[in-house]
């Protein structure tokens, strides 16, 4: 079965045709490297010059697809050319084969050829001089250096620069990929942050609206309906104000900051009063001292979302909010009655629990929520010491 030879690149075809054309032009004019009576000339005449010329021109077609094979055959062609009057075109094409073998060959070939040709150059310089003891004998080494060592060394330099450029390109692509991954992560984190803010700011008001509007529709009592509609209106106005504030932040891309008037733990009193106005029996027990702003915001949002969940899902009973400051941490505990609720419920998606857990995780804190007997308990512990040290 015949083996299909690789198709040579167009540039290599051009190199082969140019070398062949130049060699034929020299052959037409009878120009050779050595006279016919030179002792090295074993095949005199113009005809023998064409054989190595045609062979080495064919090797040029393989200079990139099969560089080692081309160099091996070209070396035999150069040896045959040395037994004739010689052609400059054959020698020049051989130097290109040596260069191509280093640049396009394997890494092992690229490492070995400069060493091999360097040793041959030294040998071609010292051995003839040791035999003949005339300065002209040193020219053999010069010829070998020009034909073999020079092209091999040049090819090694070019290959090293090419490999360095390829490595730099790969590093640039990796850097661009990492930058894109960082950008995607930053966008994802920002979207999650804004989702938490939107949920925490608006869900409380919308939950109150849903519960009180359901009560107004289900009870045939004008006074109760009017009171429920008043609560609905108040929460509607507050929720709309919070929504407008958040939309203003999203439209302003110049600053990366929290929403205006970022809540702190000092606002827990107002938050509890709002929950009481919505119908919850809330007891606040807060002793927290000074806490960093990120911890204060996270604690406020956790309490806010806990009260929202109590409004939507808790059974009638007392809701307690306790904040304490053990060593190096802020402890948050919100409890409410669990089970046996017969009043209208507001639908929930679980996003509130996810948001509270994310807020605690961002500060390397802990979060847990679930039933304990007849109570639903939300518990979060946010570290304070490390953040305070980082701020100082």
PDB file of C-alpha atoms in Angstrom, residues 169-354:
ATOM      1  CA  UNK A 169       1.035  34.024  23.840  1.00  0.00           C
ATOM      2  CA  UNK A 170      -0.175  31.130  25.974  1.00  0.00           C
ATOM      3  CA  UNK A 171       0.458  33.132  29.145  1.00  0.00           C
ATOM      4  CA  UNK A 172      -1.480  36.032  27.661  1.00  0.00           C
ATOM      5  CA  UNK A 173      -4.389  33.729  26.808  1.00  0.00           C
ATOM      6  CA  UNK A 174      -4.314  32.247  30.308  1.00  0.00           C
ATOM      7  CA  UNK A 175      -4.225  35.730  31.817  1.00  0.00           C
ATOM      8  CA  UNK A 176      -7.166  36.783  29.665  1.00  0.00           C
ATOM      9  CA  UNK A 177      -9.040  33.622  30.670  1.00  0.00           C
ATOM     10  CA  UNK A 178      -8.374  34.233  34.357  1.00  0.00           C
ATOM     11  CA  UNK A 179      -9.443  37.862  33.967  1.00  0.00           C
ATOM     12  CA  UNK A 180     -12.670  36.736  32.305  1.00  0.00           C
ATOM     13  CA  UNK A 181     -13.283  34.218  35.098  1.00  0.00           C
ATOM     14  CA  UNK A 182     -12.674  36.938  37.689  1.00  0.00           C
ATOM     15  CA  UNK A 183     -15.068  39.235  35.841  1.00  0.00           C
ATOM     16  CA  UNK A 184     -17.761  36.545  35.719  1.00  0.00           C
ATOM     17  CA  UNK A 185     -17.281  35.787  39.413  1.00  0.00           C
ATOM     18  CA  UNK A 186     -17.432  39.488  40.258  1.00  0.00           C
ATOM     19  CA  UNK A 187     -20.625  39.922  38.229  1.00  0.00           C
ATOM     20  CA  UNK A 188     -22.146  36.829  39.854  1.00  0.00           C
ATOM     21  CA  UNK A 189     -21.206  38.025  43.333  1.00  0.00           C
ATOM     22  CA  UNK A 190     -22.621  41.497  42.629  1.00  0.00           C
ATOM     23  CA  UNK A 191     -25.863  40.021  41.304  1.00  0.00           C
ATOM     24  CA  UNK A 192     -26.155  37.868  44.423  1.00  0.00           C
ATOM     25  CA  UNK A 193     -25.478  40.897  46.628  1.00  0.00           C
ATOM     26  CA  UNK A 194     -28.105  43.019  44.890  1.00  0.00           C
ATOM     27  CA  UNK A 195     -30.567  40.099  45.012  1.00  0.00           C
ATOM     28  CA  UNK A 196     -30.089  39.866  48.781  1.00  0.00           C
ATOM     29  CA  UNK A 197     -30.566  43.617  49.170  1.00  0.00           C
ATOM     30  CA  UNK A 198     -33.677  43.615  47.001  1.00  0.00           C
ATOM     31  CA  UNK A 199     -35.175  40.680  48.858  1.00  0.00           C
ATOM     32  CA  UNK A 200     -34.378  42.009  52.335  1.00  0.00           C
ATOM     33  CA  UNK A 201     -35.578  45.549  51.641  1.00  0.00           C
ATOM     34  CA  UNK A 202     -38.810  44.733  49.848  1.00  0.00           C
ATOM     35  CA  UNK A 203     -39.903  41.265  51.011  1.00  0.00           C
ATOM     36  CA  UNK A 204     -40.876  42.457  54.473  1.00  0.00           C
ATOM     37  CA  UNK A 205     -43.233  45.100  53.087  1.00  0.00           C
ATOM     38  CA  UNK A 206     -44.693  42.829  50.420  1.00  0.00           C
ATOM     39  CA  UNK A 207     -45.299  40.051  52.947  1.00  0.00           C
ATOM     40  CA  UNK A 208     -47.201  42.446  55.192  1.00  0.00           C
ATOM     41  CA  UNK A 209     -49.221  43.648  52.209  1.00  0.00           C
ATOM     42  CA  UNK A 210     -50.088  40.079  51.209  1.00  0.00           C
ATOM     43  CA  UNK A 211     -51.144  39.037  54.703  1.00  0.00           C
ATOM     44  CA  UNK A 212     -53.218  42.131  55.522  1.00  0.00           C
ATOM     45  CA  UNK A 213     -54.888  42.267  52.109  1.00  0.00           C
ATOM     46  CA  UNK A 214     -55.860  38.599  52.532  1.00  0.00           C
ATOM     47  CA  UNK A 215     -57.263  39.400  55.955  1.00  0.00           C
ATOM     48  CA  UNK A 216     -59.222  42.357  54.580  1.00  0.00           C
ATOM     49  CA  UNK A 217     -60.744  40.160  51.896  1.00  0.00           C
ATOM     50  CA  UNK A 218     -61.602  37.292  54.231  1.00  0.00           C
ATOM     51  CA  UNK A 219     -63.144  39.258  57.147  1.00  0.00           C
ATOM     52  CA  UNK A 220     -66.517  40.957  56.849  1.00  0.00           C
ATOM     53  CA  UNK A 221     -65.702  43.734  59.292  1.00  0.00           C
ATOM     54  CA  UNK A 222     -65.416  47.311  57.967  1.00  0.00           C
ATOM     55  CA  UNK A 223     -63.231  48.471  60.872  1.00  0.00           C
ATOM     56  CA  UNK A 224     -60.815  45.552  60.512  1.00  0.00           C
ATOM     57  CA  UNK A 225     -60.715  45.942  56.741  1.00  0.00           C
ATOM     58  CA  UNK A 226     -59.953  49.652  57.072  1.00  0.00           C
ATOM     59  CA  UNK A 227     -57.149  48.951  59.540  1.00  0.00           C
ATOM     60  CA  UNK A 228     -55.718  46.261  57.267  1.00  0.00           C
ATOM     61  CA  UNK A 229     -55.865  48.576  54.257  1.00  0.00           C
ATOM     62  CA  UNK A 230     -54.017  51.240  56.264  1.00  0.00           C
ATOM     63  CA  UNK A 231     -51.219  48.774  56.971  1.00  0.00           C
ATOM     64  CA  UNK A 232     -51.210  47.786  53.297  1.00  0.00           C
ATOM     65  CA  UNK A 233     -50.850  51.405  52.209  1.00  0.00           C
ATOM     66  CA  UNK A 234     -48.059  52.121  54.703  1.00  0.00           C
ATOM     67  CA  UNK A 235     -46.083  49.087  53.616  1.00  0.00           C
ATOM     68  CA  UNK A 236     -46.717  49.887  49.962  1.00  0.00           C
ATOM     69  CA  UNK A 237     -45.256  53.376  50.348  1.00  0.00           C
ATOM     70  CA  UNK A 238     -42.244  52.133  52.295  1.00  0.00           C
ATOM     71  CA  UNK A 239     -41.598  49.280  49.868  1.00  0.00           C
ATOM     72  CA  UNK A 240     -41.837  51.655  46.913  1.00  0.00           C
ATOM     73  CA  UNK A 241     -39.348  54.018  48.543  1.00  0.00           C
ATOM     74  CA  UNK A 242     -36.906  51.163  49.137  1.00  0.00           C
ATOM     75  CA  UNK A 243     -37.328  49.994  45.545  1.00  0.00           C
ATOM     76  CA  UNK A 244     -36.646  53.457  44.156  1.00  0.00           C
ATOM     77  CA  UNK A 245     -33.534  53.755  46.306  1.00  0.00           C
ATOM     78  CA  UNK A 246     -32.205  50.446  45.014  1.00  0.00           C
ATOM     79  CA  UNK A 247     -33.001  51.329  41.395  1.00  0.00           C
ATOM     80  CA  UNK A 248     -31.079  54.571  41.851  1.00  0.00           C
ATOM     81  CA  UNK A 249     -28.040  52.601  43.023  1.00  0.00           C
ATOM     82  CA  UNK A 250     -28.239  50.241  40.040  1.00  0.00           C
ATOM     83  CA  UNK A 251     -28.424  53.119  37.566  1.00  0.00           C
ATOM     84  CA  UNK A 252     -25.405  54.858  39.092  1.00  0.00           C
ATOM     85  CA  UNK A 253     -22.428  52.781  37.909  1.00  0.00           C
ATOM     86  CA  UNK A 254     -19.725  55.175  39.124  1.00  0.00           C
ATOM     87  CA  UNK A 255     -19.665  54.041  42.739  1.00  0.00           C
ATOM     88  CA  UNK A 256     -19.637  50.521  44.139  1.00  0.00           C
ATOM     89  CA  UNK A 257     -21.376  51.093  47.434  1.00  0.00           C
ATOM     90  CA  UNK A 258     -24.205  49.789  49.538  1.00  0.00           C
ATOM     91  CA  UNK A 259     -27.649  51.361  49.179  1.00  0.00           C
ATOM     92  CA  UNK A 260     -28.008  54.873  50.533  1.00  0.00           C
ATOM     93  CA  UNK A 261     -28.715  55.113  54.242  1.00  0.00           C
ATOM     94  CA  UNK A 262     -27.349  51.631  54.876  1.00  0.00           C
ATOM     95  CA  UNK A 263     -29.140  50.287  57.951  1.00  0.00           C
ATOM     96  CA  UNK A 264     -27.230  49.627  61.160  1.00  0.00           C
ATOM     97  CA  UNK A 265     -28.054  47.931  64.436  1.00  0.00           C
ATOM     98  CA  UNK A 266     -29.204  51.292  65.780  1.00  0.00           C
ATOM     99  CA  UNK A 267     -32.229  50.891  63.522  1.00  0.00           C
ATOM    100  CA  UNK A 268     -33.398  47.694  65.199  1.00  0.00           C
ATOM    101  CA  UNK A 269     -35.845  49.657  67.350  1.00  0.00           C
ATOM    102  CA  UNK A 270     -37.599  51.102  64.320  1.00  0.00           C
ATOM    103  CA  UNK A 271     -37.541  47.705  62.637  1.00  0.00           C
ATOM    104  CA  UNK A 272     -39.220  46.099  65.633  1.00  0.00           C
ATOM    105  CA  UNK A 273     -41.832  48.883  65.817  1.00  0.00           C
ATOM    106  CA  UNK A 274     -42.660  48.269  62.165  1.00  0.00           C
ATOM    107  CA  UNK A 275     -43.070  44.560  62.865  1.00  0.00           C
ATOM    108  CA  UNK A 276     -45.387  45.349  65.755  1.00  0.00           C
ATOM    109  CA  UNK A 277     -47.439  47.595  63.499  1.00  0.00           C
ATOM    110  CA  UNK A 278     -47.795  44.638  61.138  1.00  0.00           C
ATOM    111  CA  UNK A 279     -49.244  42.539  63.960  1.00  0.00           C
ATOM    112  CA  UNK A 280     -46.263  40.765  65.523  1.00  0.00           C
ATOM    113  CA  UNK A 281     -45.726  40.628  69.277  1.00  0.00           C
ATOM    114  CA  UNK A 282     -41.988  41.321  69.289  1.00  0.00           C
ATOM    115  CA  UNK A 283     -39.647  41.561  72.261  1.00  0.00           C
ATOM    116  CA  UNK A 284     -36.194  43.036  71.634  1.00  0.00           C
ATOM    117  CA  UNK A 285     -33.220  42.278  73.874  1.00  0.00           C
ATOM    118  CA  UNK A 286     -30.100  43.793  72.297  1.00  0.00           C
ATOM    119  CA  UNK A 287     -26.676  44.237  73.904  1.00  0.00           C
ATOM    120  CA  UNK A 288     -24.011  44.343  71.230  1.00  0.00           C
ATOM    121  CA  UNK A 289     -21.647  47.299  71.743  1.00  0.00           C
ATOM    122  CA  UNK A 290     -19.522  48.486  68.838  1.00  0.00           C
ATOM    123  CA  UNK A 291     -19.440  46.245  65.780  1.00  0.00           C
ATOM    124  CA  UNK A 292     -17.930  46.810  62.309  1.00  0.00           C
ATOM    125  CA  UNK A 293     -20.246  48.115  59.599  1.00  0.00           C
ATOM    126  CA  UNK A 294     -20.345  44.840  57.598  1.00  0.00           C
ATOM    127  CA  UNK A 295     -21.287  42.882  60.717  1.00  0.00           C
ATOM    128  CA  UNK A 296     -23.911  45.440  61.669  1.00  0.00           C
ATOM    129  CA  UNK A 297     -25.498  45.367  58.213  1.00  0.00           C
ATOM    130  CA  UNK A 298     -25.534  41.564  58.097  1.00  0.00           C
ATOM    131  CA  UNK A 299     -27.045  41.343  61.588  1.00  0.00           C
ATOM    132  CA  UNK A 300     -29.727  43.915  60.734  1.00  0.00           C
ATOM    133  CA  UNK A 301     -30.681  42.042  57.559  1.00  0.00           C
ATOM    134  CA  UNK A 302     -30.794  38.690  59.367  1.00  0.00           C
ATOM    135  CA  UNK A 303     -33.127  40.119  62.020  1.00  0.00           C
ATOM    136  CA  UNK A 304     -35.218  41.819  59.332  1.00  0.00           C
ATOM    137  CA  UNK A 305     -35.626  38.629  57.328  1.00  0.00           C
ATOM    138  CA  UNK A 306     -36.364  36.614  60.492  1.00  0.00           C
ATOM    139  CA  UNK A 307     -39.186  38.990  61.370  1.00  0.00           C
ATOM    140  CA  UNK A 308     -40.472  38.767  57.802  1.00  0.00           C
ATOM    141  CA  UNK A 309     -40.539  34.976  58.027  1.00  0.00           C
ATOM    142  CA  UNK A 310     -42.288  35.187  61.403  1.00  0.00           C
ATOM    143  CA  UNK A 311     -44.908  37.464  59.875  1.00  0.00           C
ATOM    144  CA  UNK A 312     -45.476  35.036  57.016  1.00  0.00           C
ATOM    145  CA  UNK A 313     -45.258  31.677  58.743  1.00  0.00           C
ATOM    146  CA  UNK A 314     -45.212  31.924  62.562  1.00  0.00           C
ATOM    147  CA  UNK A 315     -48.118  30.843  64.721  1.00  0.00           C
ATOM    148  CA  UNK A 316     -49.690  33.377  67.107  1.00  0.00           C
ATOM    149  CA  UNK A 317     -47.336  34.076  69.966  1.00  0.00           C
ATOM    150  CA  UNK A 318     -44.360  36.075  71.092  1.00  0.00           C
ATOM    151  CA  UNK A 319     -41.371  36.721  68.829  1.00  0.00           C
ATOM    152  CA  UNK A 320     -38.080  37.355  70.643  1.00  0.00           C
ATOM    153  CA  UNK A 321     -35.034  39.015  69.146  1.00  0.00           C
ATOM    154  CA  UNK A 322     -31.836  38.637  71.200  1.00  0.00           C
ATOM    155  CA  UNK A 323     -28.434  40.064  70.334  1.00  0.00           C
ATOM    156  CA  UNK A 324     -25.456  39.405  72.578  1.00  0.00           C
ATOM    157  CA  UNK A 325     -21.748  39.946  72.344  1.00  0.00           C
ATOM    158  CA  UNK A 326     -19.704  36.996  73.583  1.00  0.00           C
ATOM    159  CA  UNK A 327     -15.941  37.107  73.192  1.00  0.00           C
ATOM    160  CA  UNK A 328     -15.016  37.950  69.582  1.00  0.00           C
ATOM    161  CA  UNK A 329     -18.458  37.446  68.040  1.00  0.00           C
ATOM    162  CA  UNK A 330     -21.962  38.818  67.699  1.00  0.00           C
ATOM    163  CA  UNK A 331     -24.645  36.266  68.485  1.00  0.00           C
ATOM    164  CA  UNK A 332     -28.119  36.689  66.951  1.00  0.00           C
ATOM    165  CA  UNK A 333     -31.113  34.591  68.044  1.00  0.00           C
ATOM    166  CA  UNK A 334     -34.689  35.062  66.836  1.00  0.00           C
ATOM    167  CA  UNK A 335     -37.441  32.742  68.035  1.00  0.00           C
ATOM    168  CA  UNK A 336     -41.099  32.547  67.105  1.00  0.00           C
ATOM    169  CA  UNK A 337     -44.001  30.167  67.650  1.00  0.00           C
ATOM    170  CA  UNK A 338     -44.020  27.211  65.275  1.00  0.00           C
ATOM    171  CA  UNK A 339     -46.974  25.196  64.017  1.00  0.00           C
ATOM    172  CA  UNK A 340     -50.728  25.459  64.496  1.00  0.00           C
ATOM    173  CA  UNK A 341     -51.234  28.662  62.507  1.00  0.00           C
ATOM    174  CA  UNK A 342     -54.792  29.211  61.289  1.00  0.00           C
ATOM    175  CA  UNK A 343     -54.394  32.739  59.891  1.00  0.00           C
ATOM    176  CA  UNK A 344     -53.627  33.543  56.254  1.00  0.00           C
ATOM    177  CA  UNK A 345     -50.102  32.718  55.145  1.00  0.00           C
ATOM    178  CA  UNK A 346     -47.967  34.508  52.591  1.00  0.00           C
ATOM    179  CA  UNK A 347     -46.183  32.357  50.006  1.00  0.00           C
ATOM    180  CA  UNK A 348     -42.437  31.824  50.468  1.00  0.00           C
ATOM    181  CA  UNK A 349     -39.638  30.658  48.149  1.00  0.00           C
ATOM    182  CA  UNK A 350     -36.847  29.972  50.650  1.00  0.00           C
ATOM    183  CA  UNK A 351     -34.739  32.815  49.273  1.00  0.00           C
ATOM    184  CA  UNK A 352     -34.705  34.521  52.657  1.00  0.00           C
ATOM    185  CA  UNK A 353     -32.973  31.586  54.377  1.00  0.00           C
ATOM    186  CA  UNK A 354     -30.486  31.372  51.506  1.00  0.00           C
TER     187      UNK A 354
END
